[in-house]
């Protein structure tokens, strides 16, 4: 069934139908019915339908909602979209009065409404998933105790830090991602219903009332904007893509950590996969797929932006493609939060301590503390490193004599500062890689995540 047969002489061409119908909007069923129910009440209160008609429509819609909730709603290949399917089913249930439901409404404002209703709920769920993942990382950080690892720059060992500090870096990223879902939810909180096809209606509609019934905080100010814009959808996809990108960075680390070469982590059996050919293999596929799927979300974001860039106002059918993209991005993120969260939670993370060079900056800072310009101190330690490398020794082997040869301003005892434990202990500024900072971060994160 189409909602627009009147002006056409022939039925739709089959290829046209196959090309233009997109069933990915079927998941909007529940919110579509909720929106229609509120609309029915609004047009009733506006005097556009009578008591009996209102009762018939809302009663019928309640039955459609029940069918949807029970997974019993029957779709037809002839339903052009979710909106058509609901109106068709309503007609089967309540007869011709179903034809009054679309009073003062177009599928253009209807689909814009449905998307906002759907994404509003999804944003809350994704925020919860991100909180859960971040809390799990805080637990892992707590478990890590005072274990020290190398912090890397350029994937070369840089400075000693608590393992917990490294894990908490991801918790902070995910906390910001959670905040972004809160931000987009605020912009989604505007009802477009009443905008109609493009310019609203001559009927005495009450967009504020219907917005109130659906729990929206505000109502569209411009009908063309309301039906023709998808920036909030793009923003939602960005929220997903950015969160997924953060997970992908962690995933890349997990893949590295699980190698024999790194030896930082052991993936739990239930969250690893085997090889059909190599009997000894235990592969971190979840992490690899997080990385791989993150790439597809970057594609979704590019696509949802490209979708809008050439569109004249207001609604254009191109916009139908937004749903496939935003649902894909949202589904992938939801799945990654579950599967990857469980994988990281079950992982044993017991990295080796840092290599012998990570105290180089601390040694330079010992000189700086006694007034030596940093550039000179840097140069002195660089000279010391070069000498040690030639000798096949490392920084932790350096003697007082090695130090004073590199720079006479070194003093007895300076060699001690290069130990990772000492290095971490000596940091006192907030947010730095020290145990005190980690304790403060854990406290703050627990507060923010509770
Ligand atoms: N399936 C359409 C979409 O997702 C619904 C709106 C259709 N509007 C129209 N005028 N054809 O965009």
XYZ file of C-alpha atoms and ligand atoms in Angstrom:
462
model
C 0.000 0.000 0.000
C 1.138 3.522 -0.708
C -0.202 6.643 0.887
C -0.255 8.472 -2.423
C -2.110 6.476 -5.109
C -4.588 9.164 -6.104
C -2.765 10.987 -8.851
C -1.174 7.898 -10.423
C -2.583 5.912 -13.362
C -0.355 2.834 -12.961
C 0.997 0.884 -10.006
C 4.639 1.430 -8.968
C 7.312 -0.147 -11.154
C 8.938 -3.064 -9.393
C 12.511 -1.857 -9.836
C 11.502 1.581 -8.566
C 10.005 -0.073 -5.504
C 13.058 -2.210 -4.813
C 15.335 0.794 -5.178
C 13.384 3.290 -3.103
C 12.065 1.181 -0.250
C 14.436 0.836 2.684
C 13.364 -1.484 5.459
C 15.939 -0.172 7.906
C 13.309 2.222 9.281
C 11.338 -0.722 10.710
C 13.050 -0.330 14.035
C 11.274 3.014 14.338
C 7.987 1.134 14.744
C 7.560 1.693 18.486
C 8.452 5.395 18.389
C 6.358 5.907 15.256
C 3.316 4.580 17.101
C 4.138 6.693 20.170
C 4.382 9.795 17.970
C 1.118 8.950 16.224
C -0.660 8.433 19.528
C 0.407 11.863 20.747
C -0.578 13.343 17.384
C -4.037 11.750 17.601
C -4.568 13.307 21.011
C -3.391 16.699 19.830
C -5.707 16.763 16.776
C -8.556 15.620 19.013
C -7.949 18.426 21.491
C -7.713 20.817 18.541
C -11.221 19.743 17.508
C -10.082 18.065 14.292
C -11.481 14.638 15.210
C -14.330 13.723 17.533
C -14.421 11.668 20.683
C -15.249 8.378 19.001
C -12.605 8.869 16.340
C -10.003 9.674 18.971
C -10.901 6.580 20.961
C -10.776 4.426 17.837
C -7.414 5.794 16.739
C -5.682 5.606 20.111
C -7.211 2.182 20.817
C -6.009 0.894 17.459
C -2.575 2.399 17.964
C -2.346 0.750 21.380
C -2.969 -2.599 19.686
C -0.299 -1.840 17.093
C 2.061 -0.942 19.939
C 1.279 -4.236 21.654
C 1.928 -6.156 18.445
C 5.199 -4.301 18.039
C 6.257 -5.008 21.631
C 5.417 -8.692 21.257
C 7.363 -8.894 17.991
C 4.131 -9.851 16.253
C 3.712 -6.889 13.947
C 3.386 -8.185 10.406
C 5.211 -6.279 7.724
C 4.114 -6.399 4.107
C 6.370 -6.160 1.108
C 3.920 -3.547 -0.121
C 4.506 -1.229 2.877
C 6.558 1.664 1.539
C 7.963 2.529 4.958
C 7.257 2.242 8.664
C 4.767 5.128 8.585
C 2.787 3.476 5.809
C 2.866 0.130 7.591
C 1.414 1.610 10.772
C -1.357 3.418 8.920
C -2.123 0.269 6.919
C -2.330 -1.870 10.053
C -4.403 0.743 11.832
C -6.849 0.650 8.913
C -7.117 -3.122 9.240
C -7.874 -2.731 12.935
C -10.187 0.286 13.048
C -11.370 0.831 9.484
C -11.662 4.082 7.542
C -11.171 6.325 10.560
C -7.466 5.424 10.268
C -7.436 7.856 7.372
C -7.867 10.716 9.846
C -4.597 10.018 11.656
C -2.460 11.844 9.125
C -4.476 15.058 9.593
C -2.073 18.000 9.738
C 0.952 15.769 9.350
C 3.399 14.629 6.687
C 5.836 11.770 6.695
C 8.477 14.490 6.544
C 7.833 15.805 10.037
C 6.882 12.301 11.147
C 10.224 10.734 10.237
C 12.122 13.673 11.733
C 10.144 13.121 14.933
C 10.704 9.369 14.944
C 14.437 9.796 14.595
C 14.570 12.229 17.486
C 12.508 9.943 19.700
C 14.641 6.938 18.803
C 18.004 8.655 19.166
C 16.996 10.275 22.440
C 16.622 6.808 23.979
C 19.664 5.419 22.224
C 21.798 8.324 23.500
C 20.837 7.484 27.079
C 21.693 3.817 26.509
C 25.042 4.577 24.935
C 25.863 6.963 27.797
C 25.138 4.142 30.238
C 27.294 1.730 28.239
C 30.162 4.211 28.239
C 29.815 4.712 31.993
C 29.957 0.974 32.505
C 33.078 0.622 30.347
C 34.801 3.531 32.088
C 33.916 2.127 35.532
C 35.385 -1.211 34.515
C 38.618 0.591 33.587
C 38.653 2.281 36.983
C 38.316 -1.179 38.570
C 41.220 -2.413 36.463
C 43.260 0.615 37.490
C 42.576 -0.146 41.116
C 43.597 -3.779 40.580
C 46.859 -2.600 39.000
C 47.985 -1.247 42.382
C 51.445 0.295 42.268
C 52.616 -1.611 39.197
C 54.798 0.593 37.021
C 55.120 0.511 33.233
C 56.708 2.569 30.519
C 54.690 5.411 29.057
C 55.347 5.631 25.348
C 55.741 8.392 22.822
C 56.264 7.346 19.199
C 55.846 3.809 20.593
C 59.280 4.242 22.189
C 59.624 4.030 25.953
C 59.451 7.550 27.360
C 58.855 7.797 31.118
C 57.832 5.531 33.969
C 54.157 5.695 34.993
C 51.756 3.629 37.067
C 49.892 1.114 34.886
C 46.757 2.552 36.473
C 47.565 5.981 35.000
C 47.650 4.431 31.532
C 44.303 2.674 32.018
C 42.676 5.763 33.482
C 43.607 7.810 30.401
C 40.993 5.745 28.534
C 38.445 6.195 31.324
C 38.715 9.973 30.890
C 38.257 9.686 27.113
C 35.139 7.579 27.540
C 33.794 9.976 30.132
C 33.992 12.776 27.556
C 32.303 10.507 25.028
C 29.513 9.989 27.508
C 29.224 13.754 27.892
C 28.900 14.118 24.133
C 25.855 11.825 24.119
C 24.376 14.101 26.777
C 25.084 17.127 24.581
C 23.477 15.650 21.482
C 20.496 14.554 23.570
C 19.914 18.218 24.445
C 19.808 19.159 20.771
C 17.600 16.181 19.953
C 15.140 17.465 22.532
C 13.153 19.589 20.052
C 9.927 18.331 18.483
C 9.549 18.806 14.704
C 5.926 17.612 14.648
C 3.638 20.240 13.178
C 6.140 21.280 10.534
C 4.161 19.153 8.083
C 5.522 18.565 4.609
C 7.415 21.848 4.535
C 5.509 24.857 5.801
C 3.125 23.694 8.500
C -0.633 23.664 8.082
C -3.761 25.792 7.919
C -5.346 23.576 10.568
C -5.381 24.671 14.220
C -2.557 22.345 15.257
C -0.772 22.675 18.581
C 2.892 21.687 18.131
C 3.629 22.632 21.746
C 1.002 20.261 23.051
C 2.258 17.317 21.059
C 5.830 18.130 22.081
C 4.695 18.165 25.714
C 2.930 14.823 25.348
C 6.119 13.291 23.976
C 8.312 14.825 26.665
C 10.215 17.236 24.438
C 11.704 20.319 26.052
C 11.129 22.549 23.035
C 9.471 22.869 19.644
C 10.820 23.715 16.190
C 11.023 27.401 15.345
C 11.165 26.989 11.556
C 9.299 24.291 9.669
C 11.772 24.096 6.768
C 14.616 23.608 9.219
C 12.579 21.068 11.190
C 11.959 18.731 8.237
C 15.062 19.412 6.175
C 17.908 19.340 8.703
C 19.887 16.341 9.873
C 22.755 17.982 11.749
C 21.700 16.308 14.984
C 21.824 12.949 13.217
C 25.320 13.748 11.981
C 26.245 14.825 15.488
C 24.947 11.543 16.844
C 27.034 9.635 14.313
C 30.030 11.728 15.359
C 29.429 10.808 19.011
C 29.447 7.139 17.999
C 32.450 7.497 15.716
C 34.511 9.354 18.325
C 33.697 6.870 21.084
C 34.455 4.011 18.704
C 37.743 5.680 17.780
C 38.719 5.779 21.447
C 37.819 2.112 21.810
C 39.825 1.424 18.672
C 42.944 2.991 20.185
C 42.560 0.808 23.237
C 41.905 -2.157 20.944
C 45.157 -1.516 19.110
C 46.948 -1.538 22.456
C 45.237 -4.753 23.514
C 46.415 -6.388 20.293
C 49.962 -5.229 21.040
C 49.756 -6.167 24.720
C 48.684 -9.707 23.855
C 51.774 -10.352 21.712
C 54.690 -12.420 23.021
C 56.893 -9.437 22.261
C 54.972 -7.031 24.509
C 53.734 -9.566 27.017
C 51.510 -7.081 28.812
C 48.289 -9.024 28.858
C 46.669 -12.417 28.594
C 43.285 -12.534 26.884
C 40.762 -14.704 28.684
C 39.774 -17.816 26.694
C 36.093 -16.896 26.467
C 36.981 -13.636 24.761
C 39.586 -14.965 22.336
C 39.338 -16.959 19.141
C 41.439 -19.779 17.752
C 43.024 -20.456 14.396
C 41.724 -23.101 12.010
C 45.285 -23.803 10.912
C 47.630 -22.968 13.779
C 46.833 -25.040 16.853
C 48.734 -22.818 19.288
C 47.006 -19.547 18.381
C 44.807 -17.471 20.654
C 43.726 -14.408 18.746
C 42.346 -11.094 20.038
C 39.662 -10.887 17.321
C 37.294 -8.696 19.311
C 39.952 -6.005 19.571
C 40.830 -6.328 15.891
C 37.176 -5.988 14.954
C 36.772 -2.945 17.173
C 39.615 -1.409 15.160
C 38.117 -2.587 11.875
C 34.567 -1.540 12.647
C 35.750 1.868 13.841
C 36.803 2.438 10.246
C 33.243 1.843 9.071
C 31.947 4.452 11.524
C 34.344 7.000 10.114
C 32.692 6.132 6.800
C 29.211 6.617 8.289
C 30.177 10.065 9.493
C 31.592 11.094 6.115
C 28.442 9.752 4.447
C 25.957 11.501 6.719
C 27.740 14.810 6.164
C 27.958 14.288 2.414
C 24.270 13.439 2.406
C 23.366 16.955 3.496
C 25.835 19.119 1.659
C 24.048 19.536 -1.659
C 20.431 19.460 -0.567
C 18.143 22.370 -1.364
C 15.569 23.034 1.363
C 13.673 21.328 2.719
C 12.978 17.538 2.779
C 14.561 15.451 0.014
C 14.347 11.696 -0.274
C 18.134 11.523 -0.011
C 17.581 11.955 3.711
C 16.138 8.467 3.936
C 19.747 7.221 3.823
C 20.521 8.854 7.185
C 18.802 6.054 9.063
C 20.895 3.212 7.727
C 24.019 5.196 8.670
C 23.045 6.286 12.152
C 21.637 2.866 13.067
C 24.789 1.166 11.841
C 27.020 3.519 13.832
C 24.898 3.144 16.955
C 24.654 -0.663 16.699
C 28.374 -1.087 16.209
C 29.193 1.096 19.193
C 26.652 -0.719 21.376
C 28.096 -4.081 20.369
C 31.668 -2.950 20.907
C 30.912 -1.593 24.365
C 29.489 -4.985 25.338
C 31.944 -7.380 23.704
C 35.116 -5.365 24.117
C 34.141 -4.277 27.633
C 33.772 -7.920 28.639
C 37.071 -8.773 26.966
C 39.043 -6.062 28.772
C 37.320 -6.823 32.078
C 38.383 -10.474 31.865
C 41.921 -9.719 30.670
C 44.889 -10.241 32.978
C 47.111 -7.198 32.662
C 50.539 -7.848 34.124
C 53.044 -5.885 32.048
C 56.773 -6.016 32.634
C 58.374 -2.974 34.208
C 59.854 -0.256 32.013
C 63.236 -0.585 30.337
C 66.368 1.088 31.704
C 66.159 4.432 29.902
C 62.897 5.883 31.172
C 64.628 7.899 33.919
C 66.585 10.074 31.489
C 64.386 13.114 31.983
C 64.521 12.697 35.763
C 68.300 12.803 35.599
C 68.222 15.990 33.545
C 65.741 17.466 35.997
C 68.144 16.719 38.884
C 70.504 19.225 37.278
C 67.702 21.681 36.497
C 66.692 21.614 40.162
C 70.099 23.012 40.994
C 69.865 25.816 38.499
C 71.338 24.304 35.335
C 69.485 25.497 32.201
C 67.307 22.672 30.856
C 68.987 22.711 27.436
C 72.413 22.122 29.046
C 71.023 19.385 31.312
C 69.354 17.710 28.313
C 72.649 17.797 26.433
C 74.600 16.357 29.374
C 72.229 13.410 29.754
C 72.262 12.907 25.987
C 76.077 12.657 26.137
C 75.861 10.217 29.015
C 73.370 8.045 27.079
C 75.636 8.038 24.003
C 78.604 6.915 26.108
C 76.619 4.170 27.802
C 75.234 2.887 24.510
C 78.742 2.597 23.064
C 79.778 0.623 26.122
C 76.772 -1.685 25.850
C 75.485 -0.439 29.192
C 72.274 1.355 30.090
C 71.142 4.242 32.234
C 70.465 2.136 35.285
C 74.147 0.997 35.155
C 75.498 4.553 35.235
C 77.967 5.245 38.048
C 78.740 8.547 39.809
C 81.825 8.738 37.658
C 79.839 8.325 34.418
C 77.602 11.163 35.570
C 80.323 13.614 36.525
C 82.184 12.871 33.309
C 79.060 13.866 31.380
C 78.643 16.993 33.511
C 80.617 17.983 36.622
C 77.479 19.471 38.176
C 76.071 15.983 38.821
C 76.352 14.953 42.456
C 76.606 11.738 44.390
C 73.170 10.127 44.648
C 71.832 11.543 41.377
C 72.058 8.097 39.751
C 69.250 6.934 42.066
C 66.626 9.124 40.427
C 66.546 6.982 37.294
C 64.793 4.059 38.961
C 61.145 3.809 37.812
C 59.905 3.711 41.393
C 61.832 6.838 42.274
C 60.803 8.540 39.063
C 57.090 7.966 39.718
C 57.462 8.947 43.391
C 59.126 12.239 42.553
C 56.176 13.610 40.560
C 53.952 15.831 42.618
C 51.872 17.839 40.159
C 48.217 16.975 39.755
C 47.344 14.780 36.804
C 50.928 13.561 36.432
C 51.892 9.893 36.366
C 52.203 9.289 40.096
C 50.421 7.082 42.601
C 48.972 10.131 44.354
C 47.559 11.403 41.085
C 46.107 7.968 40.309
C 44.380 7.857 43.699
C 42.911 11.307 43.114
C 41.761 10.358 39.599
C 40.103 7.192 40.829
C 38.221 9.154 43.470
C 37.095 11.786 40.965
C 36.114 9.244 38.307
C 34.114 7.183 40.786
C 32.233 10.344 41.710
C 31.579 11.319 38.094
C 30.553 7.797 37.116
C 28.276 7.076 40.058
N 11.018 6.899 4.328
C 11.127 8.317 4.273
C 12.444 8.774 4.893
O 12.993 8.048 5.625
C 10.016 8.939 5.040
C 9.670 10.293 4.538
C 9.094 10.176 3.198
N 8.628 11.440 2.729
C 8.327 11.610 1.456
N 7.892 12.777 1.122
N 8.504 10.680 0.573
O 12.926 9.824 4.644
